[in-house]
């Protein structure tokens, strides 16, 4: 039996409910910005202490809208070098210039020191990215630093729906946070995104931006350079049912993560990225750092071939400053990001994995690492490798 790196879990009764609701939507003729979008937003708002929730068509758009609302145009936005392409693209599409920051070697996320080094007099916003569902333990220190400088703190919380930092929900930790409901995330709409904010002015801007910058839905008066970032009712209907599973998914993933923690503590050659003090991760990903010199590509193929276990793509295998599209940018001082990008892997984690699955992953990992250590030694003949 193969173990996939990630998996969408949609119980049959949920599929039935979604199908029934889609039928109702199609019969009603109300296909956008209707009661399902409103209910989806209401559910997100309730989960986030009554914050404003604005549903949009994807997470990239959600972050771009936040940055537009924060007025970053013509100024600089700082993002970690090891994030998804969309974090950087959103800043550029919002009209900002981009600056990459390095990250901490243990957390793979922004630190106070790396933010201090990256910001300039022109920095309008810093975007924190909650890699794998964890949150930088230095978030409060970074936030205080930003506040003292008049810099906005935004969250790309695409990985972190349901994660908390000192009891506060991801997405509510700065000026505003963006979520994604892409199929690989902890819950999905198919495609979808959302903005969460306690700031009424940002929420108002988000509603305007998502619908072509219109002052009101029924008027053709465009007061901002918005875009089509609307979510369809059909997507909202999927998300609404998925969202009810969130806590169940997190509980199941945390149990697998705890099992991994226990078993990995005695393994040579790997160090899990810790959840961090005061952080409760949703374990979107379970990230481990390999010792320097370990051949990651070989480990991935060995795990697949010998045990049917898929180590998915990383978060992220190549830092953004090494992507061709960003080749012209300043890429100095990003050594830690380069290092951690090159030597981490994500162990399989999804909400219907069993402890036996987790144990199989660890047993296979131990065997593959031992074999790689042997083959990494000099003067071993090709024929010994099998
Ligand atoms: C998925 C993701 C996004 C983009 O979300 P989409 O819904 O695919 O547009 C942005 N940032 C991060 C960190 C992501 O993982």
XYZ file of C-alpha atoms and ligand atoms in Angstrom:
401
model
C 0.000 0.000 0.000
C 1.425 3.339 -1.075
C 1.391 6.353 1.205
C 0.777 9.647 -0.618
C 2.437 12.821 0.614
C -0.931 14.566 0.938
C -4.562 13.768 0.261
C -7.902 15.514 -0.040
C -10.328 13.881 2.372
C -13.967 14.283 1.438
C -16.313 11.861 3.218
C -19.235 10.521 1.153
C -21.832 12.325 3.274
C -20.012 15.615 2.583
C -20.020 14.932 -1.147
C -23.770 14.234 -0.940
C -24.395 17.481 0.902
C -22.237 19.493 -1.528
C -23.992 17.915 -4.508
C -27.422 18.751 -3.069
C -26.340 22.350 -2.410
C -24.895 22.782 -5.894
C -28.222 21.657 -7.307
C -29.985 24.289 -5.191
C -27.524 26.938 -6.367
C -28.052 26.046 -10.025
C -31.830 26.047 -9.578
C -31.728 29.414 -7.827
C -29.764 31.093 -10.629
C -27.698 32.957 -8.021
C -24.176 31.842 -8.955
C -21.951 34.479 -7.352
C -21.893 36.567 -4.159
C -24.990 34.875 -2.764
C -25.975 33.038 0.415
C -23.257 30.341 0.209
C -20.466 32.894 -0.088
C -22.013 34.777 2.819
C -22.297 31.622 4.923
C -18.697 30.711 4.087
C -17.544 34.166 5.160
C -19.626 33.966 8.300
C -18.077 30.616 9.221
C -14.566 32.011 8.662
C -15.404 35.073 10.704
C -16.694 32.986 13.638
C -13.506 30.909 13.593
C -11.477 34.110 13.833
C -13.105 35.861 16.771
C -15.619 37.792 14.673
C -12.999 39.363 12.371
C -14.128 40.511 8.931
C -13.856 37.687 6.383
C -13.974 38.371 2.645
C -14.077 35.349 0.334
C -12.230 35.667 -2.976
C -11.311 33.480 -5.938
C -7.859 32.406 -4.692
C -5.172 32.981 -2.087
C -2.884 34.901 -4.431
C -5.629 37.463 -5.016
C -6.377 37.602 -1.276
C -2.792 38.647 -0.528
C -2.681 41.113 -3.425
C -5.880 42.736 -2.183
C -4.432 43.092 1.331
C -1.270 44.704 -0.035
C -3.294 47.045 -2.245
C -5.449 48.008 0.729
C -2.278 48.723 2.728
C -1.125 51.092 -0.041
C 2.184 49.424 -0.857
C 2.223 50.740 -4.428
C 5.565 52.330 -5.314
C 7.073 51.145 -2.018
C 8.845 48.028 -0.859
C 7.434 44.775 0.487
C 9.628 42.298 2.364
C 8.899 38.581 1.940
C 10.912 35.524 3.007
C 13.059 34.013 0.236
C 11.645 30.546 0.893
C 7.998 30.991 0.069
C 5.619 30.092 -2.718
C 5.865 32.157 -5.911
C 2.446 33.706 -5.198
C 3.647 35.633 -2.120
C 6.150 37.554 -4.229
C 3.875 37.828 -7.263
C 1.103 39.361 -5.145
C 3.464 42.091 -3.925
C 4.642 42.893 -7.459
C 1.103 42.897 -8.868
C 0.112 45.272 -6.065
C 2.692 47.665 -7.518
C 5.382 47.226 -4.870
C 9.061 46.503 -5.260
C 10.201 43.276 -3.706
C 12.876 42.516 -1.157
C 13.681 38.994 -0.020
C 14.616 38.328 3.602
C 16.556 35.408 5.021
C 15.083 33.038 7.606
C 15.977 31.213 10.805
C 17.878 27.940 10.458
C 15.580 26.055 12.868
C 12.188 27.526 11.965
C 12.684 28.262 8.227
C 10.730 31.466 8.877
C 11.461 35.178 9.290
C 13.314 36.192 12.446
C 13.596 39.616 14.053
C 17.238 39.777 12.932
C 16.446 38.851 9.311
C 13.622 41.402 9.156
C 15.877 44.085 10.668
C 18.443 43.387 7.961
C 15.895 43.429 5.124
C 13.836 46.556 5.843
C 14.776 49.973 4.510
C 13.326 53.458 4.909
C 11.077 52.560 1.953
C 9.533 49.366 3.375
C 5.742 49.565 3.513
C 4.956 46.008 4.633
C 6.470 42.750 5.801
C 4.662 39.534 4.831
C 5.071 36.652 7.250
C 4.514 33.217 5.715
C 3.517 30.448 8.128
C 5.522 27.640 6.544
C 3.842 24.251 6.829
C 1.288 25.596 9.319
C 3.802 26.627 11.998
C 4.281 30.266 12.976
C 7.545 32.063 13.695
C 7.969 32.191 17.496
C 9.422 35.663 16.901
C 6.183 36.994 15.420
C 5.438 39.341 18.342
C 8.981 40.706 18.333
C 8.780 41.290 14.556
C 5.376 42.904 14.958
C 6.655 45.295 17.649
C 9.630 46.189 15.452
C 7.338 46.882 12.471
C 4.907 48.933 14.546
C 7.728 51.099 15.853
C 8.789 51.778 12.234
C 5.295 52.374 10.812
C 5.553 49.184 8.722
C 2.491 46.968 8.229
C 2.674 43.294 9.092
C 0.600 41.036 6.800
C 0.252 37.264 6.941
C 0.320 34.853 4.053
C -1.528 32.232 6.080
C -2.224 29.904 3.124
C -0.740 26.981 5.082
C -2.018 27.919 8.490
C -5.815 27.862 8.649
C -6.611 26.851 12.252
C -3.043 27.288 13.549
C -2.576 29.480 16.621
C 0.163 31.618 18.154
C -0.177 32.167 21.898
C -3.850 31.314 21.551
C -4.459 33.802 18.727
C -5.500 32.521 15.287
C -3.220 32.707 12.244
C -4.628 35.388 9.964
C -5.454 37.726 12.862
C -1.889 38.377 14.033
C -1.113 41.432 11.890
C -3.041 44.022 9.857
C -4.673 41.283 7.761
C -4.132 37.683 6.699
C -4.779 35.726 3.517
C -5.910 32.122 3.204
C -6.015 29.759 0.237
C -8.497 26.973 -0.443
C -6.485 25.397 -3.251
C -6.759 21.567 -3.339
C -3.447 20.992 -1.503
C -4.429 23.085 1.546
C -5.910 21.730 4.764
C -9.441 22.457 3.498
C -10.391 23.281 -0.074
C -13.038 24.929 -2.248
C -11.393 23.628 -5.442
C -10.118 27.154 -5.930
C -10.705 29.861 -3.366
C -9.196 32.312 -0.942
C -10.111 34.666 1.865
C -8.982 37.802 3.629
C -9.280 38.032 7.406
C -8.923 41.342 9.200
C -10.083 43.168 12.305
C -9.638 46.447 10.419
C -12.961 47.699 8.993
C -11.208 49.944 6.449
C -9.171 47.052 5.008
C -12.330 44.908 4.887
C -14.175 47.625 2.958
C -11.294 47.954 0.486
C -11.273 44.169 0.031
C -14.981 44.072 -0.856
C -14.429 46.855 -3.402
C -11.301 45.309 -4.922
C -12.734 41.826 -5.339
C -15.504 43.091 -7.614
C -13.691 45.247 -10.203
C -13.172 48.150 -7.805
C -16.880 48.932 -7.787
C -18.332 51.171 -5.100
C -21.328 48.857 -4.854
C -22.306 45.590 -6.540
C -25.304 47.012 -8.379
C -23.639 50.247 -9.572
C -21.183 50.704 -12.418
C -19.111 53.201 -10.467
C -15.458 52.082 -10.239
C -13.520 53.798 -7.493
C -10.433 51.504 -7.307
C -8.324 49.561 -9.782
C -9.877 46.298 -8.669
C -10.033 43.018 -10.507
C -12.277 39.993 -10.869
C -11.501 38.205 -7.627
C -15.046 36.936 -6.936
C -15.638 33.435 -5.577
C -18.473 31.444 -7.153
C -21.334 30.104 -5.044
C -20.395 26.591 -6.170
C -16.898 26.941 -4.742
C -18.278 28.466 -1.554
C -20.636 25.489 -1.166
C -17.653 23.115 -1.301
C -15.664 25.207 1.168
C -18.522 25.534 3.614
C -18.803 21.778 4.055
C -15.002 21.281 4.100
C -14.594 23.957 6.765
C -16.704 21.944 9.196
C -14.030 19.216 9.026
C -11.165 21.555 9.887
C -10.822 20.736 13.589
C -11.181 17.018 12.899
C -8.450 17.230 10.235
C -6.155 19.182 12.562
C -6.655 16.710 15.427
C -5.854 13.782 13.139
C -2.789 15.471 11.641
C -1.510 16.498 15.062
C -1.748 12.891 16.218
C 0.359 11.753 13.239
C 2.827 14.599 13.922
C 3.128 13.559 17.587
C 3.866 10.022 16.486
C 6.537 11.265 14.082
C 8.038 13.476 16.848
C 8.344 10.481 19.166
C 9.888 8.143 16.631
C 12.156 10.667 14.916
C 13.836 11.759 18.139
C 16.005 8.627 18.075
C 16.855 8.785 14.344
C 20.259 9.919 13.115
C 20.492 12.336 10.243
C 17.143 14.171 10.527
C 15.847 16.998 12.705
C 12.175 17.951 12.630
C 11.359 21.640 12.298
C 9.833 22.338 15.713
C 6.345 23.691 16.206
C 7.830 26.551 18.263
C 7.082 27.854 21.756
C 3.510 29.090 22.071
C 2.592 27.782 18.609
C -0.078 25.202 17.803
C 0.400 24.133 14.191
C -2.338 22.661 12.011
C 0.459 20.450 10.572
C -0.346 21.268 6.979
C 3.157 19.824 6.497
C 5.564 17.850 8.667
C 8.958 19.280 7.744
C 12.307 17.694 8.594
C 15.827 18.938 7.933
C 18.331 16.406 6.614
C 21.953 16.540 7.727
C 24.236 18.364 5.307
C 25.445 16.126 2.487
C 22.386 13.873 2.368
C 21.278 13.315 -1.238
C 17.656 14.447 -1.128
C 16.738 13.434 -4.659
C 18.102 9.963 -3.985
C 16.216 9.776 -0.665
C 12.964 10.705 -2.401
C 13.335 8.065 -5.090
C 14.488 5.429 -2.577
C 11.459 6.034 -0.335
C 9.174 5.717 -3.348
C 10.845 2.660 -4.833
C 11.584 0.654 -1.693
C 8.495 1.492 0.377
C 5.898 3.147 -1.885
C 6.141 6.304 0.224
C 5.864 9.654 -1.503
C 7.866 12.559 -0.093
C 6.120 15.426 -1.842
C 7.662 18.654 -3.057
C 9.099 20.816 -0.328
C 8.199 24.205 1.158
C 10.154 25.203 -0.920
C 12.871 23.259 -2.760
C 14.229 26.365 -4.517
C 14.183 29.809 -2.862
C 12.550 32.517 -4.967
C 15.724 34.509 -5.592
C 17.078 31.482 -7.491
C 14.008 31.263 -9.736
C 14.684 32.479 -13.295
C 11.908 35.075 -13.199
C 13.583 36.838 -10.232
C 17.137 36.511 -11.527
C 17.719 40.254 -11.762
C 17.080 40.892 -8.075
C 19.402 41.455 -5.156
C 20.093 38.001 -3.816
C 22.750 38.632 -1.210
C 22.523 37.490 2.409
C 20.040 34.670 1.804
C 22.332 31.765 2.687
C 20.138 30.237 5.385
C 17.135 30.155 3.050
C 19.296 28.507 0.379
C 20.559 25.947 2.879
C 17.197 24.969 4.396
C 15.476 24.900 0.999
C 18.116 22.466 -0.273
C 18.029 20.009 2.622
C 14.493 19.587 3.935
C 11.770 17.126 3.050
C 8.109 16.875 4.037
C 6.950 13.539 5.436
C 3.506 12.346 4.317
C 0.749 13.761 6.495
C -2.987 13.679 5.974
C -6.029 13.303 8.090
C -6.742 9.656 7.377
C -3.247 8.338 8.047
C -2.915 5.781 10.840
C -0.140 5.341 13.412
C 0.855 2.218 11.484
C 1.319 4.382 8.356
C 3.419 6.861 10.331
C 5.539 4.030 11.734
C 6.073 2.650 8.244
C 7.276 6.057 7.069
C 9.783 6.297 9.937
C 11.031 2.727 9.469
C 11.552 3.321 5.745
C 13.193 6.694 6.416
C 15.634 5.133 8.890
C 16.540 2.375 6.425
C 16.976 4.767 3.481
C 19.090 7.209 5.501
C 21.321 4.374 6.705
C 21.733 3.146 3.148
C 22.479 6.652 1.872
C 25.126 7.130 4.567
C 26.787 3.955 3.408
C 26.633 4.879 -0.272
C 27.833 8.420 0.491
C 31.079 7.015 1.884
C 33.967 7.261 -0.578
C 35.351 4.330 -2.605
C 32.131 2.353 -2.704
C 31.778 0.532 -5.992
C 28.603 1.208 -8.043
C 27.811 -2.505 -7.916
C 27.398 -2.344 -4.127
C 24.503 0.066 -4.376
C 21.936 -2.411 -5.714
C -1.162 28.123 -1.975
C -0.382 29.302 -1.563
C -0.657 30.587 -2.050
C -1.595 30.858 -3.191
O -2.870 30.416 -3.035
P -3.772 30.138 -4.353
O -5.118 29.897 -3.765
O -3.204 28.961 -5.040
O -3.725 31.371 -5.189
C 0.049 31.665 -1.530
N 1.010 31.493 -0.619
C 1.332 30.280 -0.145
C 2.390 30.169 0.903
C 0.667 29.141 -0.621
O 1.015 27.929 -0.165
